[in-house]
Amino acid sequence: MVKTINLNAEIPANRELHLTLPDDVPVGPAEIVLVVSSRTTTGTPTLGELADSEFCGMWANRSDIRDSAEFARQLRTEGWKRSA
C-alpha cells in the first residue's frame, strides 16, 4: 500500500522537524521522502526555479517518447479539445 500525505512545514534554524501523522497511517516500516522547495514572494516561479524543478527534463529517460516536443504538443491538443 502506498499512502501519500502532503504536509507543509517551516524549516527551523536547527533543521529539526517533528511529525505527527494521522491515525490512519499504518505502523511499521515506511519510506519518507522530503521535498524542499523555496517559495517566491510573487507565487510565480522564476526561469531559474523552473529550470531547476522536476518538470525540466521529466521526459528525458522515457523510451516510449521519441520526440518530447511533439508529445507535449499532442498532450496540449488533446487537453484543449472540448467534448461535444
PDB file with one MODEL, atoms N, CA, C and O in Angstrom:
MODEL        1
ATOM      1  N   MET A   1       0.848  -1.181   0.000  1.00  0.00           N
ATOM      2  CA  MET A   1       0.000   0.000   0.000  1.00  0.00           C
ATOM      3  C   MET A   1       0.887   1.235   0.000  1.00  0.00           C
ATOM      4  O   MET A   1       1.873   1.302   0.734  1.00  0.00           O
ATOM      5  N   VAL A   2       0.535   2.199  -0.817  1.00  0.00           N
ATOM      6  CA  VAL A   2       1.240   3.476  -0.846  1.00  0.00           C
ATOM      7  C   VAL A   2       0.247   4.548  -0.446  1.00  0.00           C
ATOM      8  O   VAL A   2      -0.832   4.655  -1.030  1.00  0.00           O
ATOM      9  N   LYS A   3       0.604   5.329   0.533  1.00  0.00           N
ATOM     10  CA  LYS A   3      -0.243   6.422   1.002  1.00  0.00           C
ATOM     11  C   LYS A   3       0.565   7.694   0.880  1.00  0.00           C
ATOM     12  O   LYS A   3       1.694   7.763   1.365  1.00  0.00           O
ATOM     13  N   THR A   4       0.002   8.700   0.241  1.00  0.00           N
ATOM     14  CA  THR A   4       0.680   9.983   0.089  1.00  0.00           C
ATOM     15  C   THR A   4       0.045  10.990   1.029  1.00  0.00           C
ATOM     16  O   THR A   4      -1.171  11.183   1.033  1.00  0.00           O
ATOM     17  N   ILE A   5       0.885  11.622   1.818  1.00  0.00           N
ATOM     18  CA  ILE A   5       0.429  12.659   2.743  1.00  0.00           C
ATOM     19  C   ILE A   5       1.249  13.903   2.459  1.00  0.00           C
ATOM     20  O   ILE A   5       2.478  13.858   2.519  1.00  0.00           O
ATOM     21  N   ASN A   6       0.604  14.995   2.155  1.00  0.00           N
ATOM     22  CA  ASN A   6       1.298  16.252   1.918  1.00  0.00           C
ATOM     23  C   ASN A   6       1.211  17.117   3.159  1.00  0.00           C
ATOM     24  O   ASN A   6       0.121  17.415   3.647  1.00  0.00           O
ATOM     25  N   LEU A   7       2.355  17.514   3.659  1.00  0.00           N
ATOM     26  CA  LEU A   7       2.436  18.384   4.824  1.00  0.00           C
ATOM     27  C   LEU A   7       3.273  19.603   4.446  1.00  0.00           C
ATOM     28  O   LEU A   7       4.284  19.470   3.757  1.00  0.00           O
ATOM     29  N   ASN A   8       2.873  20.755   4.879  1.00  0.00           N
ATOM     30  CA  ASN A   8       3.674  21.957   4.693  1.00  0.00           C
ATOM     31  C   ASN A   8       4.310  22.293   6.021  1.00  0.00           C
ATOM     32  O   ASN A   8       3.663  22.204   7.064  1.00  0.00           O
ATOM     33  N   ALA A   9       5.571  22.679   5.993  1.00  0.00           N
ATOM     34  CA  ALA A   9       6.282  22.976   7.228  1.00  0.00           C
ATOM     35  C   ALA A   9       7.258  24.115   7.004  1.00  0.00           C
ATOM     36  O   ALA A   9       7.710  24.364   5.887  1.00  0.00           O
ATOM     37  N   GLU A  10       7.563  24.780   8.061  1.00  0.00           N
ATOM     38  CA  GLU A  10       8.610  25.797   8.075  1.00  0.00           C
ATOM     39  C   GLU A  10       9.848  25.130   8.666  1.00  0.00           C
ATOM     40  O   GLU A  10       9.789  24.586   9.768  1.00  0.00           O
ATOM     41  N   ILE A  11      10.958  25.166   7.950  1.00  0.00           N
ATOM     42  CA  ILE A  11      12.183  24.547   8.452  1.00  0.00           C
ATOM     43  C   ILE A  11      12.796  25.501   9.481  1.00  0.00           C
ATOM     44  O   ILE A  11      13.149  26.630   9.138  1.00  0.00           O
ATOM     45  N   PRO A  12      12.927  25.062  10.737  1.00  0.00           N
ATOM     46  CA  PRO A  12      13.512  25.932  11.765  1.00  0.00           C
ATOM     47  C   PRO A  12      15.034  26.007  11.631  1.00  0.00           C
ATOM     48  O   PRO A  12      15.643  25.233  10.893  1.00  0.00           O
ATOM     49  N   ALA A  13      15.626  26.938  12.347  1.00  0.00           N
ATOM     50  CA  ALA A  13      17.071  27.145  12.281  1.00  0.00           C
ATOM     51  C   ALA A  13      17.854  25.890  12.668  1.00  0.00           C
ATOM     52  O   ALA A  13      18.937  25.649  12.135  1.00  0.00           O
ATOM     53  N   ASN A  14      17.319  25.094  13.583  1.00  0.00           N
ATOM     54  CA  ASN A  14      18.035  23.874  13.989  1.00  0.00           C
ATOM     55  C   ASN A  14      17.805  22.718  13.019  1.00  0.00           C
ATOM     56  O   ASN A  14      18.369  21.636  13.180  1.00  0.00           O
ATOM     57  N   ARG A  15      16.973  22.963  12.018  1.00  0.00           N
ATOM     58  CA  ARG A  15      16.683  21.995  10.954  1.00  0.00           C
ATOM     59  C   ARG A  15      16.122  20.677  11.480  1.00  0.00           C
ATOM     60  O   ARG A  15      16.375  19.620  10.902  1.00  0.00           O
ATOM     61  N   GLU A  16      15.373  20.732  12.555  1.00  0.00           N
ATOM     62  CA  GLU A  16      14.728  19.539  13.104  1.00  0.00           C
ATOM     63  C   GLU A  16      13.224  19.652  12.904  1.00  0.00           C
ATOM     64  O   GLU A  16      12.614  20.662  13.254  1.00  0.00           O
ATOM     65  N   LEU A  17      12.638  18.617  12.342  1.00  0.00           N
ATOM     66  CA  LEU A  17      11.190  18.559  12.166  1.00  0.00           C
ATOM     67  C   LEU A  17      10.646  17.427  13.024  1.00  0.00           C
ATOM     68  O   LEU A  17      11.255  16.363  13.127  1.00  0.00           O
ATOM     69  N   HIS A  18       9.514  17.664  13.625  1.00  0.00           N
ATOM     70  CA  HIS A  18       8.819  16.634  14.402  1.00  0.00           C
ATOM     71  C   HIS A  18       7.450  16.463  13.758  1.00  0.00           C
ATOM     72  O   HIS A  18       6.694  17.426  13.631  1.00  0.00           O
ATOM     73  N   LEU A  19       7.136  15.252  13.358  1.00  0.00           N
ATOM     74  CA  LEU A  19       5.894  14.975  12.646  1.00  0.00           C
ATOM     75  C   LEU A  19       4.932  14.172  13.504  1.00  0.00           C
ATOM     76  O   LEU A  19       5.329  13.249  14.216  1.00  0.00           O
ATOM     77  N   THR A  20       3.685  14.532  13.424  1.00  0.00           N
ATOM     78  CA  THR A  20       2.617  13.727  13.994  1.00  0.00           C
ATOM     79  C   THR A  20       1.743  13.311  12.820  1.00  0.00           C
ATOM     80  O   THR A  20       1.159  14.153  12.138  1.00  0.00           O
ATOM     81  N   LEU A  21       1.660  12.026  12.596  1.00  0.00           N
ATOM     82  CA  LEU A  21       0.939  11.504  11.442  1.00  0.00           C
ATOM     83  C   LEU A  21      -0.503  11.203  11.805  1.00  0.00           C
ATOM     84  O   LEU A  21      -0.811  10.931  12.965  1.00  0.00           O
ATOM     85  N   PRO A  22      -1.391  11.249  10.812  1.00  0.00           N
ATOM     86  CA  PRO A  22      -2.804  10.918  11.061  1.00  0.00           C
ATOM     87  C   PRO A  22      -2.963   9.493  11.575  1.00  0.00           C
ATOM     88  O   PRO A  22      -2.104   8.642  11.341  1.00  0.00           O
ATOM     89  N   ASP A  23      -4.048   9.239  12.266  1.00  0.00           N
ATOM     90  CA  ASP A  23      -4.309   7.920  12.860  1.00  0.00           C
ATOM     91  C   ASP A  23      -4.431   6.804  11.826  1.00  0.00           C
ATOM     92  O   ASP A  23      -4.193   5.641  12.149  1.00  0.00           O
ATOM     93  N   ASP A  24      -4.800   7.141  10.582  1.00  0.00           N
ATOM     94  CA  ASP A  24      -4.990   6.089   9.580  1.00  0.00           C
ATOM     95  C   ASP A  24      -3.682   5.656   8.906  1.00  0.00           C
ATOM     96  O   ASP A  24      -3.705   4.819   8.004  1.00  0.00           O
ATOM     97  N   VAL A  25      -2.556   6.210   9.329  1.00  0.00           N
ATOM     98  CA  VAL A  25      -1.262   5.785   8.783  1.00  0.00           C
ATOM     99  C   VAL A  25      -0.858   4.499   9.507  1.00  0.00           C
ATOM    100  O   VAL A  25      -0.784   4.478  10.735  1.00  0.00           O
ATOM    101  N   PRO A  26      -0.595   3.425   8.750  1.00  0.00           N
ATOM    102  CA  PRO A  26      -0.253   2.161   9.399  1.00  0.00           C
ATOM    103  C   PRO A  26       1.114   2.236  10.083  1.00  0.00           C
ATOM    104  O   PRO A  26       2.011   2.944   9.627  1.00  0.00           O
ATOM    105  N   VAL A  27       1.252   1.506  11.166  1.00  0.00           N
ATOM    106  CA  VAL A  27       2.530   1.437  11.866  1.00  0.00           C
ATOM    107  C   VAL A  27       3.435   0.440  11.157  1.00  0.00           C
ATOM    108  O   VAL A  27       2.955  -0.434  10.436  1.00  0.00           O
ATOM    109  N   GLY A  28       4.718   0.566  11.354  1.00  0.00           N
ATOM    110  CA  GLY A  28       5.682  -0.330  10.741  1.00  0.00           C
ATOM    111  C   GLY A  28       6.643   0.436   9.855  1.00  0.00           C
ATOM    112  O   GLY A  28       6.674   1.666   9.879  1.00  0.00           O
ATOM    113  N   PRO A  29       7.428  -0.294   9.073  1.00  0.00           N
ATOM    114  CA  PRO A  29       8.430   0.345   8.217  1.00  0.00           C
ATOM    115  C   PRO A  29       7.777   1.303   7.225  1.00  0.00           C
ATOM    116  O   PRO A  29       6.673   1.056   6.738  1.00  0.00           O
ATOM    117  N   ALA A  30       8.473   2.396   6.935  1.00  0.00           N
ATOM    118  CA  ALA A  30       7.962   3.385   5.990  1.00  0.00           C
ATOM    119  C   ALA A  30       9.123   4.071   5.297  1.00  0.00           C
ATOM    120  O   ALA A  30      10.214   4.184   5.855  1.00  0.00           O
ATOM    121  N   GLU A  31       8.886   4.518   4.100  1.00  0.00           N
ATOM    122  CA  GLU A  31       9.851   5.349   3.385  1.00  0.00           C
ATOM    123  C   GLU A  31       9.299   6.765   3.410  1.00  0.00           C
ATOM    124  O   GLU A  31       8.161   6.998   3.001  1.00  0.00           O
ATOM    125  N   ILE A  32      10.093   7.707   3.885  1.00  0.00           N
ATOM    126  CA  ILE A  32       9.657   9.092   3.972  1.00  0.00           C
ATOM    127  C   ILE A  32      10.504   9.903   3.004  1.00  0.00           C
ATOM    128  O   ILE A  32      11.733   9.853   3.049  1.00  0.00           O
ATOM    129  N   VAL A  33       9.843  10.649   2.133  1.00  0.00           N
ATOM    130  CA  VAL A  33      10.521  11.480   1.146  1.00  0.00           C
ATOM    131  C   VAL A  33      10.251  12.932   1.499  1.00  0.00           C
ATOM    132  O   VAL A  33       9.096  13.337   1.637  1.00  0.00           O
ATOM    133  N   LEU A  34      11.295  13.707   1.644  1.00  0.00           N
ATOM    134  CA  LEU A  34      11.181  15.122   1.966  1.00  0.00           C
ATOM    135  C   LEU A  34      11.557  15.924   0.734  1.00  0.00           C
ATOM    136  O   LEU A  34      12.655  15.774   0.197  1.00  0.00           O
ATOM    137  N   VAL A  35      10.648  16.773   0.288  1.00  0.00           N
ATOM    138  CA  VAL A  35      10.903  17.648  -0.852  1.00  0.00           C
ATOM    139  C   VAL A  35      11.011  19.061  -0.315  1.00  0.00           C
ATOM    140  O   VAL A  35      10.058  19.584   0.263  1.00  0.00           O
ATOM    141  N   VAL A  36      12.157  19.677  -0.501  1.00  0.00           N
ATOM    142  CA  VAL A  36      12.369  21.041  -0.033  1.00  0.00           C
ATOM    143  C   VAL A  36      12.367  21.951  -1.245  1.00  0.00           C
ATOM    144  O   VAL A  36      13.170  21.778  -2.162  1.00  0.00           O
ATOM    145  N   SER A  37      11.468  22.917  -1.250  1.00  0.00           N
ATOM    146  CA  SER A  37      11.409  23.872  -2.342  1.00  0.00           C
ATOM    147  C   SER A  37      11.268  25.268  -1.766  1.00  0.00           C
ATOM    148  O   SER A  37      10.611  25.478  -0.746  1.00  0.00           O
ATOM    149  N   SER A  38      11.894  26.207  -2.433  1.00  0.00           N
ATOM    150  CA  SER A  38      11.770  27.585  -1.976  1.00  0.00           C
ATOM    151  C   SER A  38      10.542  28.203  -2.623  1.00  0.00           C
ATOM    152  O   SER A  38      10.177  27.865  -3.749  1.00  0.00           O
ATOM    153  N   ARG A  39       9.924  29.096  -1.908  1.00  0.00           N
ATOM    154  CA  ARG A  39       8.741  29.772  -2.436  1.00  0.00           C
ATOM    155  C   ARG A  39       9.104  31.189  -2.809  1.00  0.00           C
ATOM    156  O   ARG A  39       9.850  31.862  -2.097  1.00  0.00           O
ATOM    157  N   THR A  40       8.572  31.637  -3.932  1.00  0.00           N
ATOM    158  CA  THR A  40       8.796  33.025  -4.328  1.00  0.00           C
ATOM    159  C   THR A  40       7.729  33.885  -3.694  1.00  0.00           C
ATOM    160  O   THR A  40       6.644  33.398  -3.378  1.00  0.00           O
ATOM    161  N   THR A  41       8.021  35.150  -3.506  1.00  0.00           N
ATOM    162  CA  THR A  41       7.051  36.043  -2.886  1.00  0.00           C
ATOM    163  C   THR A  41       5.889  36.344  -3.821  1.00  0.00           C
ATOM    164  O   THR A  41       4.796  36.668  -3.356  1.00  0.00           O
ATOM    165  N   THR A  42       6.104  36.242  -5.127  1.00  0.00           N
ATOM    166  CA  THR A  42       5.036  36.542  -6.078  1.00  0.00           C
ATOM    167  C   THR A  42       4.159  35.336  -6.366  1.00  0.00           C
ATOM    168  O   THR A  42       3.060  35.481  -6.900  1.00  0.00           O
ATOM    169  N   GLY A  43       4.637  34.137  -6.014  1.00  0.00           N
ATOM    170  CA  GLY A  43       3.889  32.936  -6.336  1.00  0.00           C
ATOM    171  C   GLY A  43       4.191  32.424  -7.731  1.00  0.00           C
ATOM    172  O   GLY A  43       3.786  31.317  -8.085  1.00  0.00           O
ATOM    173  N   THR A  44       4.902  33.219  -8.534  1.00  0.00           N
ATOM    174  CA  THR A  44       5.275  32.823  -9.882  1.00  0.00           C
ATOM    175  C   THR A  44       6.743  32.441  -9.887  1.00  0.00           C
ATOM    176  O   THR A  44       7.589  33.253  -9.512  1.00  0.00           O
ATOM    177  N   PRO A  45       7.067  31.219 -10.304  1.00  0.00           N
ATOM    178  CA  PRO A  45       8.474  30.819 -10.282  1.00  0.00           C
ATOM    179  C   PRO A  45       9.295  31.593 -11.305  1.00  0.00           C
ATOM    180  O   PRO A  45       8.791  31.993 -12.355  1.00  0.00           O
ATOM    181  N   THR A  46      10.556  31.793 -10.982  1.00  0.00           N
ATOM    182  CA  THR A  46      11.467  32.428 -11.924  1.00  0.00           C
ATOM    183  C   THR A  46      11.905  31.395 -12.956  1.00  0.00           C
ATOM    184  O   THR A  46      11.664  30.201 -12.777  1.00  0.00           O
ATOM    185  N   LEU A  47      12.536  31.835 -14.012  1.00  0.00           N
ATOM    186  CA  LEU A  47      13.021  30.920 -15.041  1.00  0.00           C
ATOM    187  C   LEU A  47      14.038  29.945 -14.444  1.00  0.00           C
ATOM    188  O   LEU A  47      14.039  28.762 -14.781  1.00  0.00           O
ATOM    189  N   GLY A  48      14.898  30.441 -13.563  1.00  0.00           N
ATOM    190  CA  GLY A  48      15.878  29.572 -12.920  1.00  0.00           C
ATOM    191  C   GLY A  48      15.221  28.518 -12.048  1.00  0.00           C
ATOM    192  O   GLY A  48      15.647  27.363 -12.042  1.00  0.00           O
ATOM    193  N   GLU A  49      14.173  28.909 -11.302  1.00  0.00           N
ATOM    194  CA  GLU A  49      13.463  27.951 -10.454  1.00  0.00           C
ATOM    195  C   GLU A  49      12.769  26.896 -11.308  1.00  0.00           C
ATOM    196  O   GLU A  49      12.750  25.717 -10.953  1.00  0.00           O
ATOM    197  N   LEU A  50      12.206  27.318 -12.425  1.00  0.00           N
ATOM    198  CA  LEU A  50      11.560  26.371 -13.332  1.00  0.00           C
ATOM    199  C   LEU A  50      12.587  25.409 -13.925  1.00  0.00           C
ATOM    200  O   LEU A  50      12.335  24.208 -14.018  1.00  0.00           O
ATOM    201  N   ALA A  51      13.738  25.934 -14.323  1.00  0.00           N
ATOM    202  CA  ALA A  51      14.788  25.087 -14.898  1.00  0.00           C
ATOM    203  C   ALA A  51      15.310  24.081 -13.875  1.00  0.00           C
ATOM    204  O   ALA A  51      15.709  22.976 -14.243  1.00  0.00           O
ATOM    205  N   ASP A  52      15.311  24.452 -12.595  1.00  0.00           N
ATOM    206  CA  ASP A  52      15.788  23.558 -11.539  1.00  0.00           C
ATOM    207  C   ASP A  52      14.706  22.617 -11.026  1.00  0.00           C
ATOM    208  O   ASP A  52      14.986  21.750 -10.199  1.00  0.00           O
ATOM    209  N   SER A  53      13.480  22.773 -11.502  1.00  0.00           N
ATOM    210  CA  SER A  53      12.371  21.972 -10.993  1.00  0.00           C
ATOM    211  C   SER A  53      12.351  20.577 -11.623  1.00  0.00           C
ATOM    212  O   SER A  53      13.080  20.284 -12.570  1.00  0.00           O
ATOM    213  N   GLU A  54      11.494  19.740 -11.062  1.00  0.00           N
ATOM    214  CA  GLU A  54      11.357  18.375 -11.580  1.00  0.00           C
ATOM    215  C   GLU A  54      10.700  18.345 -12.957  1.00  0.00           C
ATOM    216  O   GLU A  54      10.718  17.309 -13.621  1.00  0.00           O
ATOM    217  N   PHE A  55      10.117  19.468 -13.399  1.00  0.00           N
ATOM    218  CA  PHE A  55       9.435  19.494 -14.683  1.00  0.00           C
ATOM    219  C   PHE A  55      10.415  19.566 -15.852  1.00  0.00           C
ATOM    220  O   PHE A  55      10.130  19.055 -16.935  1.00  0.00           O
ATOM    221  N   CYS A  56      11.552  20.190 -15.639  1.00  0.00           N
ATOM    222  CA  CYS A  56      12.541  20.325 -16.699  1.00  0.00           C
ATOM    223  C   CYS A  56      13.257  18.992 -16.883  1.00  0.00           C
ATOM    224  O   CYS A  56      13.965  18.536 -15.985  1.00  0.00           O
ATOM    225  N   GLY A  57      13.078  18.378 -18.021  1.00  0.00           N
ATOM    226  CA  GLY A  57      13.711  17.091 -18.304  1.00  0.00           C
ATOM    227  C   GLY A  57      12.926  15.893 -17.819  1.00  0.00           C
ATOM    228  O   GLY A  57      13.462  14.787 -17.750  1.00  0.00           O
ATOM    229  N   MET A  58      11.647  16.098 -17.476  1.00  0.00           N
ATOM    230  CA  MET A  58      10.881  14.996 -16.905  1.00  0.00           C
ATOM    231  C   MET A  58      10.645  13.839 -17.874  1.00  0.00           C
ATOM    232  O   MET A  58      10.336  12.728 -17.444  1.00  0.00           O
ATOM    233  N   TRP A  59      10.787  14.087 -19.167  1.00  0.00           N
ATOM    234  CA  TRP A  59      10.595  13.030 -20.147  1.00  0.00           C
ATOM    235  C   TRP A  59      11.920  12.541 -20.725  1.00  0.00           C
ATOM    236  O   TRP A  59      11.913  11.782 -21.694  1.00  0.00           O
ATOM    237  N   ALA A  60      13.034  12.944 -20.171  1.00  0.00           N
ATOM    238  CA  ALA A  60      14.349  12.647 -20.750  1.00  0.00           C
ATOM    239  C   ALA A  60      14.636  11.156 -20.862  1.00  0.00           C
ATOM    240  O   ALA A  60      15.229  10.723 -21.851  1.00  0.00           O
ATOM    241  N   ASN A  61      14.241  10.376 -19.898  1.00  0.00           N
ATOM    242  CA  ASN A  61      14.583   8.953 -19.890  1.00  0.00           C
ATOM    243  C   ASN A  61      13.432   8.051 -20.297  1.00  0.00           C
ATOM    244  O   ASN A  61      13.473   6.847 -20.046  1.00  0.00           O
ATOM    245  N   ARG A  62      12.409   8.614 -20.918  1.00  0.00           N
ATOM    246  CA  ARG A  62      11.261   7.810 -21.348  1.00  0.00           C
ATOM    247  C   ARG A  62      11.560   7.189 -22.709  1.00  0.00           C
ATOM    248  O   ARG A  62      11.744   7.903 -23.695  1.00  0.00           O
ATOM    249  N   SER A  63      11.609   5.868 -22.761  1.00  0.00           N
ATOM    250  CA  SER A  63      11.891   5.187 -24.030  1.00  0.00           C
ATOM    251  C   SER A  63      10.676   5.162 -24.952  1.00  0.00           C
ATOM    252  O   SER A  63      10.814   4.919 -26.150  1.00  0.00           O
ATOM    253  N   ASP A  64       9.480   5.413 -24.401  1.00  0.00           N
ATOM    254  CA  ASP A  64       8.263   5.377 -25.213  1.00  0.00           C
ATOM    255  C   ASP A  64       7.956   6.726 -25.865  1.00  0.00           C
ATOM    256  O   ASP A  64       6.995   6.827 -26.628  1.00  0.00           O
ATOM    257  N   ILE A  65       8.739   7.751 -25.588  1.00  0.00           N
ATOM    258  CA  ILE A  65       8.531   9.070 -26.189  1.00  0.00           C
ATOM    259  C   ILE A  65       9.746   9.389 -27.046  1.00  0.00           C
ATOM    260  O   ILE A  65      10.836   9.639 -26.531  1.00  0.00           O
ATOM    261  N   ARG A  66       9.546   9.377 -28.358  1.00  0.00           N
ATOM    262  CA  ARG A  66      10.671   9.629 -29.264  1.00  0.00           C
ATOM    263  C   ARG A  66      10.941  11.118 -29.423  1.00  0.00           C
ATOM    264  O   ARG A  66      12.099  11.533 -29.470  1.00  0.00           O
ATOM    265  N   ASP A  67       9.891  11.925 -29.505  1.00  0.00           N
ATOM    266  CA  ASP A  67      10.032  13.374 -29.713  1.00  0.00           C
ATOM    267  C   ASP A  67       9.226  14.072 -28.623  1.00  0.00           C
ATOM    268  O   ASP A  67       8.000  14.145 -28.706  1.00  0.00           O
ATOM    269  N   SER A  68       9.912  14.586 -27.600  1.00  0.00           N
ATOM    270  CA  SER A  68       9.203  15.168 -26.461  1.00  0.00           C
ATOM    271  C   SER A  68       8.423  16.421 -26.835  1.00  0.00           C
ATOM    272  O   SER A  68       7.368  16.680 -26.256  1.00  0.00           O
ATOM    273  N   ALA A  69       8.920  17.207 -27.795  1.00  0.00           N
ATOM    274  CA  ALA A  69       8.198  18.414 -28.223  1.00  0.00           C
ATOM    275  C   ALA A  69       6.878  18.027 -28.893  1.00  0.00           C
ATOM    276  O   ALA A  69       5.843  18.636 -28.625  1.00  0.00           O
ATOM    277  N   GLU A  70       6.914  17.030 -29.750  1.00  0.00           N
ATOM    278  CA  GLU A  70       5.690  16.560 -30.406  1.00  0.00           C
ATOM    279  C   GLU A  70       4.737  15.947 -29.399  1.00  0.00           C
ATOM    280  O   GLU A  70       3.526  16.150 -29.484  1.00  0.00           O
ATOM    281  N   PHE A  71       5.273  15.199 -28.448  1.00  0.00           N
ATOM    282  CA  PHE A  71       4.457  14.593 -27.401  1.00  0.00           C
ATOM    283  C   PHE A  71       3.741  15.681 -26.595  1.00  0.00           C
ATOM    284  O   PHE A  71       2.555  15.546 -26.294  1.00  0.00           O
ATOM    285  N   ALA A  72       4.450  16.750 -26.247  1.00  0.00           N
ATOM    286  CA  ALA A  72       3.854  17.856 -25.497  1.00  0.00           C
ATOM    287  C   ALA A  72       2.771  18.543 -26.320  1.00  0.00           C
ATOM    288  O   ALA A  72       1.713  18.879 -25.788  1.00  0.00           O
ATOM    289  N   ARG A  73       3.021  18.759 -27.614  1.00  0.00           N
ATOM    290  CA  ARG A  73       2.000  19.358 -28.483  1.00  0.00           C
ATOM    291  C   ARG A  73       0.742  18.496 -28.521  1.00  0.00           C
ATOM    292  O   ARG A  73      -0.375  19.009 -28.465  1.00  0.00           O
ATOM    293  N   GLN A  74       0.934  17.183 -28.615  1.00  0.00           N
ATOM    294  CA  GLN A  74      -0.201  16.271 -28.652  1.00  0.00           C
ATOM    295  C   GLN A  74      -0.989  16.331 -27.341  1.00  0.00           C
ATOM    296  O   GLN A  74      -2.220  16.330 -27.363  1.00  0.00           O
ATOM    297  N   LEU A  75      -0.301  16.382 -26.213  1.00  0.00           N
ATOM    298  CA  LEU A  75      -0.991  16.492 -24.926  1.00  0.00           C
ATOM    299  C   LEU A  75      -1.806  17.776 -24.842  1.00  0.00           C
ATOM    300  O   LEU A  75      -2.951  17.762 -24.389  1.00  0.00           O
ATOM    301  N   ARG A  76      -1.211  18.892 -25.281  1.00  0.00           N
ATOM    302  CA  ARG A  76      -1.943  20.165 -25.256  1.00  0.00           C
ATOM    303  C   ARG A  76      -3.154  20.120 -26.174  1.00  0.00           C
ATOM    304  O   ARG A  76      -4.225  20.605 -25.810  1.00  0.00           O
ATOM    305  N   THR A  77      -2.994  19.540 -27.366  1.00  0.00           N
ATOM    306  CA  THR A  77      -4.109  19.452 -28.323  1.00  0.00           C
ATOM    307  C   THR A  77      -5.252  18.637 -27.728  1.00  0.00           C
ATOM    308  O   THR A  77      -6.413  19.038 -27.804  1.00  0.00           O
ATOM    309  N   GLU A  78      -4.923  17.502 -27.141  1.00  0.00           N
ATOM    310  CA  GLU A  78      -5.959  16.656 -26.539  1.00  0.00           C
ATOM    311  C   GLU A  78      -6.593  17.348 -25.343  1.00  0.00           C
ATOM    312  O   GLU A  78      -7.792  17.203 -25.104  1.00  0.00           O
ATOM    313  N   GLY A  79      -5.811  18.087 -24.601  1.00  0.00           N
ATOM    314  CA  GLY A  79      -6.337  18.782 -23.432  1.00  0.00           C
ATOM    315  C   GLY A  79      -7.289  19.908 -23.775  1.00  0.00           C
ATOM    316  O   GLY A  79      -8.199  20.215 -23.005  1.00  0.00           O
ATOM    317  N   TRP A  80      -7.081  20.533 -24.940  1.00  0.00           N
ATOM    318  CA  TRP A  80      -7.920  21.665 -25.322  1.00  0.00           C
ATOM    319  C   TRP A  80      -9.162  21.250 -26.102  1.00  0.00           C
ATOM    320  O   TRP A  80     -10.041  22.079 -26.339  1.00  0.00           O
ATOM    321  N   LYS A  81      -9.253  19.987 -26.504  1.00  0.00           N
ATOM    322  CA  LYS A  81     -10.446  19.527 -27.210  1.00  0.00           C
ATOM    323  C   LYS A  81     -11.637  19.594 -26.267  1.00  0.00           C
ATOM    324  O   LYS A  81     -11.553  19.195 -25.105  1.00  0.00           O
ATOM    325  N   ARG A  82     -12.722  20.095 -26.777  1.00  0.00           N
ATOM    326  CA  ARG A  82     -13.939  20.164 -25.962  1.00  0.00           C
ATOM    327  C   ARG A  82     -14.876  19.049 -26.364  1.00  0.00           C
ATOM    328  O   ARG A  82     -15.047  18.758 -27.547  1.00  0.00           O
ATOM    329  N   SER A  83     -15.478  18.430 -25.371  1.00  0.00           N
ATOM    330  CA  SER A  83     -16.427  17.363 -25.681  1.00  0.00           C
ATOM    331  C   SER A  83     -17.701  17.976 -26.252  1.00  0.00           C
ATOM    332  O   SER A  83     -18.149  19.038 -25.820  1.00  0.00           O
ATOM    333  N   ALA A  84     -18.264  17.293 -27.215  1.00  0.00           N
ATOM    334  CA  ALA A  84     -19.475  17.809 -27.894  1.00  0.00           C
ATOM    335  C   ALA A  84     -20.721  17.545 -27.093  1.00  0.00           C
ATOM    336  O   ALA A  84     -21.817  17.911 -27.516  1.00  0.00           O
TER     337      ALA A  84
ENDMDL
END
